[in-house]
C-alpha cells in the first residue's frame, strides 16, 4: 500500500497546474466506471453533474472526476477530462454515441497572488485534459494539481491522500483538496486536529498539545469578516472496492464527511463549499448495515488523515504576502 487513493485497484490520479496562474486541476479516473454519489455540506459549493449522482437518477456509474481551482471558471476542467476519455473511447454508450461521465467540483483560489488575467477563455479545460493524460497509480501530494493554489486560515493548503483497510478486508482511500476557511492545525502550532488518526508519522507525528488554551480554540477564519461565499472549500473523493448501490454510496459520502470535522476547525461554514464524493469499484461484497457502517467509520478517519497530509505536504506560493507552509515553520 502506498497510502494513496490509488491503492484501490482501477483508480488513477493525474495533476496539471500552472505556476504563474497559481492554480491547477486534478483528475481521478476509474477503469472500469465506478458507482458514485456525493454529499454537500458547505454553504458555497460549485459542482458539475451533481444531479446525475442522485440515487434516483438513471446513469449508475462515472468514468472520472475533475477537481479544480478557479472557482466557477474551473468547472471547465471537467470538459477537458471528458475530452481525453472520449479519445480513449470511454464513456456511457447510447447506440453509437459515447459520453464520458465526469462530475466535478471547484475551489476558490483567485486571490492567492497568481496571474488570473487569462483573457477570453480560462485555461482549466486544457489543464483538465493534461491532468487526465497524466493519470497514473503514483501521484504527488501538497501544492500540486487542484491543490496548487489552495490555502487555509493560517497555513498553505494543498492536496493530500491516505488509505486503509477495514477489519473485514475492504479497501478505502481518500483524496482531499484543502482550501478551507478554517484551520487544519490546533492554533498556530504544529499539531493537527487529525492527530488521533495519524498512521506512523504521515503528517509529522506531533500528536496533540498537552493542553488546550482558549487561544487555540478561537476562530481562525480566512478572510475574516470580508470573506465571501465562494472563497473556501475542501473537496474530498472517497473510493472503496466494495460493491455499493448509488444510495449506499450516498450514505458512505455522508459518513465520510464527518472526517472533515475531525481535521478542520471550523468546518462546513457559510463560506465553505465542502463536498465529498464517494465511489465504489464493485469488487468485494459488503454487509449493507454493519459492513457499510464500518466502512464509513474507516473512511471518515482516512478523510481526516488525507486533509492533514495535504497541509503537511504543501509548499508556499512564491508571492509577496503568501501564507507560509507548515514545513516552513516546523520541519
mmCIF file of C-alpha atoms in Angstrom:
data_model
loop_
_atom_site.group_PDB
_atom_site.id
_atom_site.type_symbol
_atom_site.label_atom_id
_atom_site.label_comp_id
_atom_site.label_asym_id
_atom_site.label_seq_id
_atom_site.Cartn_x
_atom_site.Cartn_y
_atom_site.Cartn_z
ATOM 1 C CA UNK A 1 0.000 0.000 0.000
ATOM 2 C CA UNK A 2 1.195 3.471 -0.961
ATOM 3 C CA UNK A 3 -1.170 5.312 1.411
ATOM 4 C CA UNK A 4 -2.828 6.860 -1.647
ATOM 5 C CA UNK A 5 -6.271 6.823 -3.266
ATOM 6 C CA UNK A 6 -4.794 4.636 -5.998
ATOM 7 C CA UNK A 7 -4.363 1.761 -3.557
ATOM 8 C CA UNK A 8 -7.861 0.976 -4.826
ATOM 9 C CA UNK A 9 -7.408 -1.097 -7.984
ATOM 10 C CA UNK A 10 -8.670 0.569 -11.170
ATOM 11 C CA UNK A 11 -8.201 4.144 -9.900
ATOM 12 C CA UNK A 12 -5.669 6.565 -11.406
ATOM 13 C CA UNK A 13 -4.922 10.193 -10.493
ATOM 14 C CA UNK A 14 -3.271 12.935 -12.543
ATOM 15 C CA UNK A 15 -2.353 16.569 -11.895
ATOM 16 C CA UNK A 16 -1.799 19.604 -14.075
ATOM 17 C CA UNK A 17 -1.053 23.110 -12.834
ATOM 18 C CA UNK A 18 0.401 26.430 -13.919
ATOM 19 C CA UNK A 19 2.856 28.089 -11.510
ATOM 20 C CA UNK A 20 2.230 31.595 -12.858
ATOM 21 C CA UNK A 21 -1.516 31.064 -12.642
ATOM 22 C CA UNK A 22 -1.087 29.538 -9.151
ATOM 23 C CA UNK A 23 -3.900 27.122 -9.850
ATOM 24 C CA UNK A 24 -4.488 23.688 -11.307
ATOM 25 C CA UNK A 25 -6.605 20.593 -11.854
ATOM 26 C CA UNK A 26 -6.625 17.031 -10.548
ATOM 27 C CA UNK A 27 -8.323 14.230 -12.486
ATOM 28 C CA UNK A 28 -9.448 10.949 -10.896
ATOM 29 C CA UNK A 29 -10.159 8.233 -13.472
ATOM 30 C CA UNK A 30 -11.997 4.926 -12.997
ATOM 31 C CA UNK A 31 -11.446 1.872 -15.173
ATOM 32 C CA UNK A 32 -13.985 0.314 -15.228
ATOM 33 C CA UNK A 33 -16.548 3.019 -14.330
ATOM 34 C CA UNK A 34 -17.490 3.308 -10.647
ATOM 35 C CA UNK A 35 -20.843 3.705 -8.916
ATOM 36 C CA UNK A 36 -20.813 7.109 -7.222
ATOM 37 C CA UNK A 37 -22.746 9.693 -5.256
ATOM 38 C CA UNK A 38 -21.926 12.831 -3.250
ATOM 39 C CA UNK A 39 -22.693 14.741 -0.072
ATOM 40 C CA UNK A 40 -22.503 18.548 0.125
ATOM 41 C CA UNK A 41 -22.230 20.315 3.499
ATOM 42 C CA UNK A 42 -20.574 23.657 2.736
ATOM 43 C CA UNK A 43 -22.617 26.788 2.156
ATOM 44 C CA UNK A 44 -20.926 27.831 -1.106
ATOM 45 C CA UNK A 45 -20.352 24.779 -3.329
ATOM 46 C CA UNK A 46 -19.514 24.769 -7.029
ATOM 47 C CA UNK A 47 -20.224 21.467 -8.751
ATOM 48 C CA UNK A 48 -20.755 19.842 -12.132
ATOM 49 C CA UNK A 49 -23.166 16.950 -12.885
ATOM 50 C CA UNK A 50 -24.221 16.596 -9.239
ATOM 51 C CA UNK A 51 -27.852 15.850 -10.163
ATOM 52 C CA UNK A 52 -26.664 12.804 -12.090
ATOM 53 C CA UNK A 53 -25.228 11.365 -8.858
ATOM 54 C CA UNK A 54 -28.561 11.333 -7.025
ATOM 55 C CA UNK A 55 -29.750 7.789 -6.297
ATOM 56 C CA UNK A 56 -32.917 8.295 -8.361
ATOM 57 C CA UNK A 57 -31.010 9.388 -11.495
ATOM 58 C CA UNK A 58 -30.544 6.903 -14.340
ATOM 59 C CA UNK A 59 -26.808 6.658 -15.013
ATOM 60 C CA UNK A 60 -25.261 4.345 -12.404
ATOM 61 C CA UNK A 61 -21.511 4.827 -12.876
ATOM 62 C CA UNK A 62 -18.968 7.546 -13.642
ATOM 63 C CA UNK A 63 -15.765 7.485 -15.683
ATOM 64 C CA UNK A 64 -13.911 10.175 -13.775
ATOM 65 C CA UNK A 65 -13.975 13.204 -11.509
ATOM 66 C CA UNK A 66 -12.499 16.655 -12.125
ATOM 67 C CA UNK A 67 -11.342 18.751 -9.159
ATOM 68 C CA UNK A 68 -10.142 22.256 -9.947
ATOM 69 C CA UNK A 69 -9.156 25.661 -8.704
ATOM 70 C CA UNK A 70 -10.507 28.741 -10.431
ATOM 71 C CA UNK A 71 -13.891 28.995 -8.729
ATOM 72 C CA UNK A 72 -16.729 28.721 -11.290
ATOM 73 C CA UNK A 73 -14.234 29.163 -14.134
ATOM 74 C CA UNK A 74 -12.682 25.858 -13.083
ATOM 75 C CA UNK A 75 -15.812 23.897 -13.937
ATOM 76 C CA UNK A 76 -14.419 23.887 -17.493
ATOM 77 C CA UNK A 77 -11.864 21.320 -16.250
ATOM 78 C CA UNK A 78 -14.492 18.587 -16.471
ATOM 79 C CA UNK A 79 -14.757 19.172 -20.207
ATOM 80 C CA UNK A 80 -11.038 18.598 -20.608
ATOM 81 C CA UNK A 81 -11.136 15.336 -18.666
ATOM 82 C CA UNK A 82 -14.183 14.333 -20.684
ATOM 83 C CA UNK A 83 -12.375 15.092 -23.960
ATOM 84 C CA UNK A 84 -9.433 12.862 -23.024
ATOM 85 C CA UNK A 85 -11.731 9.994 -22.021
ATOM 86 C CA UNK A 86 -13.701 10.355 -25.272
ATOM 87 C CA UNK A 87 -10.473 9.959 -27.241
ATOM 88 C CA UNK A 88 -9.963 6.653 -25.446
ATOM 89 C CA UNK A 89 -13.483 5.518 -26.342
ATOM 90 C CA UNK A 90 -14.526 5.508 -22.698
ATOM 91 C CA UNK A 91 -17.966 6.603 -21.576
ATOM 92 C CA UNK A 92 -21.677 5.872 -21.326
ATOM 93 C CA UNK A 93 -22.895 4.332 -24.584
ATOM 94 C CA UNK A 94 -26.146 5.249 -26.302
ATOM 95 C CA UNK A 95 -26.085 3.190 -29.518
ATOM 96 C CA UNK A 96 -23.164 4.741 -31.457
ATOM 97 C CA UNK A 97 -22.679 7.688 -29.119
ATOM 98 C CA UNK A 98 -20.115 7.611 -26.303
ATOM 99 C CA UNK A 99 -20.491 10.134 -23.469
ATOM 100 C CA UNK A 100 -17.844 10.163 -20.717
ATOM 101 C CA UNK A 101 -19.489 10.861 -17.358
ATOM 102 C CA UNK A 102 -17.292 13.306 -15.410
ATOM 103 C CA UNK A 103 -18.776 15.141 -12.423
ATOM 104 C CA UNK A 104 -16.562 17.642 -10.647
ATOM 105 C CA UNK A 105 -16.161 20.423 -8.129
ATOM 106 C CA UNK A 106 -14.115 23.589 -7.723
ATOM 107 C CA UNK A 107 -12.441 25.654 -5.030
ATOM 108 C CA UNK A 108 -11.782 29.391 -4.938
ATOM 109 C CA UNK A 109 -8.108 30.326 -5.389
ATOM 110 C CA UNK A 110 -8.485 33.560 -7.368
ATOM 111 C CA UNK A 111 -6.897 35.834 -4.730
ATOM 112 C CA UNK A 112 -3.707 33.895 -3.964
ATOM 113 C CA UNK A 113 -1.316 36.123 -5.924
ATOM 114 C CA UNK A 114 -1.249 34.233 -9.228
ATOM 115 C CA UNK A 115 -1.901 35.814 -12.607
ATOM 116 C CA UNK A 116 -5.582 35.215 -13.360
ATOM 117 C CA UNK A 117 -5.709 37.539 -16.393
ATOM 118 C CA UNK A 118 -6.208 34.640 -18.807
ATOM 119 C CA UNK A 119 -8.130 36.535 -21.474
ATOM 120 C CA UNK A 120 -11.256 35.279 -23.192
ATOM 121 C CA UNK A 121 -11.148 31.633 -22.108
ATOM 122 C CA UNK A 122 -9.978 30.242 -18.757
ATOM 123 C CA UNK A 123 -7.210 27.629 -19.024
ATOM 124 C CA UNK A 124 -8.981 24.968 -16.981
ATOM 125 C CA UNK A 125 -10.288 22.872 -19.880
ATOM 126 C CA UNK A 126 -6.732 22.414 -21.178
ATOM 127 C CA UNK A 127 -5.479 21.756 -17.643
ATOM 128 C CA UNK A 128 -8.200 19.130 -17.223
ATOM 129 C CA UNK A 129 -7.099 17.396 -20.406
ATOM 130 C CA UNK A 130 -3.463 17.464 -19.279
ATOM 131 C CA UNK A 131 -4.381 16.105 -15.829
ATOM 132 C CA UNK A 132 -6.306 13.211 -17.365
ATOM 133 C CA UNK A 133 -3.394 12.485 -19.723
ATOM 134 C CA UNK A 134 -1.040 12.323 -16.715
ATOM 135 C CA UNK A 135 -3.230 9.989 -14.627
ATOM 136 C CA UNK A 136 -1.251 7.139 -13.050
ATOM 137 C CA UNK A 137 -1.042 4.923 -9.985
ATOM 138 C CA UNK A 138 1.512 7.216 -8.319
ATOM 139 C CA UNK A 139 0.899 10.911 -7.787
ATOM 140 C CA UNK A 140 2.349 13.777 -5.764
ATOM 141 C CA UNK A 141 0.880 15.458 -2.692
ATOM 142 C CA UNK A 142 0.966 19.054 -1.479
ATOM 143 C CA UNK A 143 0.974 22.083 -3.777
ATOM 144 C CA UNK A 144 0.012 20.182 -6.918
ATOM 145 C CA UNK A 145 -2.993 19.920 -9.222
ATOM 146 C CA UNK A 146 -6.203 21.299 -7.752
ATOM 147 C CA UNK A 147 -4.325 21.946 -4.506
ATOM 148 C CA UNK A 148 -1.616 24.089 -6.119
ATOM 149 C CA UNK A 149 -3.178 27.404 -5.092
ATOM 150 C CA UNK A 150 -5.109 26.196 -2.051
ATOM 151 C CA UNK A 151 -4.842 27.979 1.304
ATOM 152 C CA UNK A 152 -6.276 27.668 4.831
ATOM 153 C CA UNK A 153 -6.758 30.230 7.588
ATOM 154 C CA UNK A 154 -3.134 30.110 8.738
ATOM 155 C CA UNK A 155 -1.032 27.826 6.501
ATOM 156 C CA UNK A 156 -0.747 26.979 2.826
ATOM 157 C CA UNK A 157 -3.286 24.343 1.854
ATOM 158 C CA UNK A 158 -2.760 21.547 -0.607
ATOM 159 C CA UNK A 159 -3.735 18.123 -1.857
ATOM 160 C CA UNK A 160 -3.480 15.085 0.400
ATOM 161 C CA UNK A 161 -4.336 11.407 0.246
ATOM 162 C CA UNK A 162 -4.475 8.370 2.524
ATOM 163 C CA UNK A 163 -5.794 4.812 2.522
ATOM 164 C CA UNK A 164 -6.702 1.979 4.898
ATOM 165 C CA UNK A 165 -8.250 -1.462 5.089
ATOM 166 C CA UNK A 166 -11.295 -2.339 7.180
ATOM 167 C CA UNK A 167 -11.381 -5.276 9.552
ATOM 168 C CA UNK A 168 -13.464 -7.174 7.002
ATOM 169 C CA UNK A 169 -10.850 -6.655 4.279
ATOM 170 C CA UNK A 170 -12.373 -3.796 2.276
ATOM 171 C CA UNK A 171 -10.061 -1.114 0.901
ATOM 172 C CA UNK A 172 -10.886 2.576 1.198
ATOM 173 C CA UNK A 173 -8.876 5.601 0.106
ATOM 174 C CA UNK A 174 -9.391 9.353 0.167
ATOM 175 C CA UNK A 175 -8.051 12.357 -1.726
ATOM 176 C CA UNK A 176 -8.601 15.857 -0.342
ATOM 177 C CA UNK A 177 -8.069 19.350 -1.745
ATOM 178 C CA UNK A 178 -7.738 21.547 1.351
ATOM 179 C CA UNK A 179 -8.738 25.168 0.715
ATOM 180 C CA UNK A 180 -10.691 25.665 3.940
ATOM 181 C CA UNK A 181 -11.932 28.819 5.625
ATOM 182 C CA UNK A 182 -10.770 27.260 8.901
ATOM 183 C CA UNK A 183 -7.529 25.687 10.063
ATOM 184 C CA UNK A 184 -6.172 22.129 9.922
ATOM 185 C CA UNK A 185 -3.886 22.832 12.890
ATOM 186 C CA UNK A 186 -4.590 23.427 16.568
ATOM 187 C CA UNK A 187 -3.997 27.164 16.913
ATOM 188 C CA UNK A 188 -0.853 28.227 15.087
ATOM 189 C CA UNK A 189 1.185 25.342 16.474
ATOM 190 C CA UNK A 190 2.478 22.186 14.802
ATOM 191 C CA UNK A 191 -0.374 19.929 15.956
ATOM 192 C CA UNK A 192 -3.012 18.724 13.509
ATOM 193 C CA UNK A 193 -6.626 18.290 14.589
ATOM 194 C CA UNK A 194 -6.466 14.914 12.827
ATOM 195 C CA UNK A 195 -3.625 13.709 15.092
ATOM 196 C CA UNK A 196 -5.600 10.902 16.817
ATOM 197 C CA UNK A 197 -5.995 9.178 13.443
ATOM 198 C CA UNK A 198 -2.409 9.560 12.186
ATOM 199 C CA UNK A 199 -0.666 6.430 10.903
ATOM 200 C CA UNK A 200 3.059 6.432 11.613
ATOM 201 C CA UNK A 201 4.422 9.935 11.068
ATOM 202 C CA UNK A 202 2.482 10.630 7.888
ATOM 203 C CA UNK A 203 1.930 14.279 8.839
ATOM 204 C CA UNK A 204 4.742 14.956 11.253
ATOM 205 C CA UNK A 205 3.936 12.756 14.245
ATOM 206 C CA UNK A 206 3.467 15.749 16.581
ATOM 207 C CA UNK A 207 0.326 14.419 18.290
ATOM 208 C CA UNK A 208 -1.930 16.854 20.149
ATOM 209 C CA UNK A 209 -0.849 19.660 22.512
ATOM 210 C CA UNK A 210 -0.533 18.694 26.195
ATOM 211 C CA UNK A 211 -3.456 21.014 26.968
ATOM 212 C CA UNK A 212 -5.837 23.275 25.071
ATOM 213 C CA UNK A 213 -5.849 27.020 25.697
ATOM 214 C CA UNK A 214 -8.660 29.459 24.825
ATOM 215 C CA UNK A 215 -6.443 30.921 22.106
ATOM 216 C CA UNK A 216 -6.185 27.522 20.419
ATOM 217 C CA UNK A 217 -9.965 27.261 20.302
ATOM 218 C CA UNK A 218 -10.719 30.725 18.936
ATOM 219 C CA UNK A 219 -11.877 31.008 15.335
ATOM 220 C CA UNK A 220 -9.147 31.478 12.750
ATOM 221 C CA UNK A 221 -11.045 32.340 9.586
ATOM 222 C CA UNK A 222 -9.509 33.032 6.212
ATOM 223 C CA UNK A 223 -10.605 36.486 5.103
ATOM 224 C CA UNK A 224 -12.340 37.214 8.414
ATOM 225 C CA UNK A 225 -15.432 39.380 8.134
ATOM 226 C CA UNK A 226 -14.623 40.116 4.498
ATOM 227 C CA UNK A 227 -14.842 36.504 3.336
ATOM 228 C CA UNK A 228 -17.319 35.773 0.551
ATOM 229 C CA UNK A 229 -19.410 32.647 -0.033
ATOM 230 C CA UNK A 230 -17.013 31.360 -2.719
ATOM 231 C CA UNK A 231 -13.592 31.870 -1.170
ATOM 232 C CA UNK A 232 -13.140 28.494 0.504
ATOM 233 C CA UNK A 233 -13.738 24.806 0.020
ATOM 234 C CA UNK A 234 -12.457 21.360 0.898
ATOM 235 C CA UNK A 235 -13.035 18.803 -1.840
ATOM 236 C CA UNK A 236 -12.832 15.102 -0.975
ATOM 237 C CA UNK A 237 -13.032 11.916 -3.023
ATOM 238 C CA UNK A 238 -13.502 8.614 -1.179
ATOM 239 C CA UNK A 239 -13.170 5.354 -3.113
ATOM 240 C CA UNK A 240 -13.708 1.784 -1.963
ATOM 241 C CA UNK A 241 -13.507 -1.618 -3.637
ATOM 242 C CA UNK A 242 -16.859 -2.615 -2.085
ATOM 243 C CA UNK A 243 -19.988 -3.385 -4.091
ATOM 244 C CA UNK A 244 -22.348 -0.466 -3.417
ATOM 245 C CA UNK A 245 -25.537 0.931 -4.896
ATOM 246 C CA UNK A 246 -25.784 4.667 -5.515
ATOM 247 C CA UNK A 247 -27.883 5.011 -2.371
ATOM 248 C CA UNK A 248 -25.195 3.205 -0.343
ATOM 249 C CA UNK A 249 -22.502 5.386 -1.930
ATOM 250 C CA UNK A 250 -24.521 8.414 -0.828
ATOM 251 C CA UNK A 251 -24.571 7.076 2.741
ATOM 252 C CA UNK A 252 -20.820 6.417 2.597
ATOM 253 C CA UNK A 253 -20.234 10.024 1.483
ATOM 254 C CA UNK A 254 -22.371 11.280 4.367
ATOM 255 C CA UNK A 255 -20.497 9.238 6.975
ATOM 256 C CA UNK A 256 -17.102 10.082 5.446
ATOM 257 C CA UNK A 257 -17.966 13.791 5.590
ATOM 258 C CA UNK A 258 -17.515 13.602 9.372
ATOM 259 C CA UNK A 259 -13.786 13.212 8.704
ATOM 260 C CA UNK A 260 -13.710 16.895 7.767
ATOM 261 C CA UNK A 261 -14.940 17.799 11.257
ATOM 262 C CA UNK A 262 -12.070 15.769 12.725
ATOM 263 C CA UNK A 263 -9.471 17.631 10.671
ATOM 264 C CA UNK A 264 -10.663 21.240 10.118
ATOM 265 C CA UNK A 265 -11.764 23.832 12.699
ATOM 266 C CA UNK A 266 -14.327 25.232 11.988
ATOM 267 C CA UNK A 267 -15.849 23.385 9.031
ATOM 268 C CA UNK A 268 -18.989 23.424 6.820
ATOM 269 C CA UNK A 269 -19.227 27.189 7.171
ATOM 270 C CA UNK A 270 -21.357 29.510 5.010
ATOM 271 C CA UNK A 271 -18.118 30.441 3.252
ATOM 272 C CA UNK A 272 -17.056 26.820 2.579
ATOM 273 C CA UNK A 273 -18.069 24.689 -0.390
ATOM 274 C CA UNK A 274 -17.330 21.337 1.215
ATOM 275 C CA UNK A 275 -18.122 18.326 -0.982
ATOM 276 C CA UNK A 276 -17.434 14.600 -0.550
ATOM 277 C CA UNK A 277 -17.706 12.212 -3.488
ATOM 278 C CA UNK A 278 -17.937 8.503 -2.717
ATOM 279 C CA UNK A 279 -17.236 5.939 -5.435
ATOM 280 C CA UNK A 280 -17.264 2.146 -5.389
ATOM 281 C CA UNK A 281 -15.388 -0.074 -7.847
ATOM 282 C CA UNK A 282 -17.575 -3.077 -7.013
ATOM 283 C CA UNK A 283 -15.030 -5.822 -6.402
ATOM 284 C CA UNK A 284 -15.992 -7.108 -2.928
ATOM 285 C CA UNK A 285 -19.424 -7.729 -1.367
ATOM 286 C CA UNK A 286 -20.398 -5.863 1.783
ATOM 287 C CA UNK A 287 -22.944 -6.303 4.547
ATOM 288 C CA UNK A 288 -25.448 -3.484 3.903
ATOM 289 C CA UNK A 289 -25.752 -2.475 7.562
ATOM 290 C CA UNK A 290 -22.771 -3.288 9.773
ATOM 291 C CA UNK A 291 -20.305 -3.582 6.898
ATOM 292 C CA UNK A 292 -21.311 -0.210 5.456
ATOM 293 C CA UNK A 293 -21.157 1.363 8.924
ATOM 294 C CA UNK A 294 -17.622 0.062 9.493
ATOM 295 C CA UNK A 295 -16.593 1.213 6.013
ATOM 296 C CA UNK A 296 -17.915 4.712 6.708
ATOM 297 C CA UNK A 297 -16.138 4.833 10.062
ATOM 298 C CA UNK A 298 -12.788 3.966 8.494
ATOM 299 C CA UNK A 299 -13.447 6.271 5.532
ATOM 300 C CA UNK A 300 -14.006 9.230 7.884
ATOM 301 C CA UNK A 301 -10.662 8.530 9.561
ATOM 302 C CA UNK A 302 -8.952 8.298 6.165
ATOM 303 C CA UNK A 303 -10.513 11.621 5.104
ATOM 304 C CA UNK A 304 -9.120 13.314 8.237
ATOM 305 C CA UNK A 305 -5.654 11.894 7.525
ATOM 306 C CA UNK A 306 -5.770 12.984 3.864
ATOM 307 C CA UNK A 307 -6.652 16.554 4.880
ATOM 308 C CA UNK A 308 -3.745 16.763 7.332
ATOM 309 C CA UNK A 309 -1.359 15.265 4.762
ATOM 310 C CA UNK A 310 -2.411 17.908 2.235
ATOM 311 C CA UNK A 311 -1.413 20.756 4.558
ATOM 312 C CA UNK A 312 1.678 18.953 5.867
ATOM 313 C CA UNK A 313 2.970 18.342 2.299
ATOM 314 C CA UNK A 314 2.258 21.812 0.887
ATOM 315 C CA UNK A 315 4.861 24.370 -0.145
ATOM 316 C CA UNK A 316 4.323 28.134 -0.009
ATOM 317 C CA UNK A 317 3.478 30.145 -3.097
ATOM 318 C CA UNK A 318 6.304 32.486 -4.194
ATOM 319 C CA UNK A 319 4.305 35.698 -3.899
ATOM 320 C CA UNK A 320 4.578 38.672 -1.560
ATOM 321 C CA UNK A 321 2.384 38.104 1.478
ATOM 322 C CA UNK A 322 1.768 34.432 0.694
ATOM 323 C CA UNK A 323 0.882 32.160 3.598
ATOM 324 C CA UNK A 324 3.738 30.071 4.985
ATOM 325 C CA UNK A 325 3.714 26.318 4.564
ATOM 326 C CA UNK A 326 3.539 24.096 7.653
ATOM 327 C CA UNK A 327 7.007 22.847 6.795
ATOM 328 C CA UNK A 328 8.411 26.387 6.769
ATOM 329 C CA UNK A 329 7.596 26.682 10.459
ATOM 330 C CA UNK A 330 8.006 23.206 11.855
ATOM 331 C CA UNK A 331 10.210 20.975 9.689
#
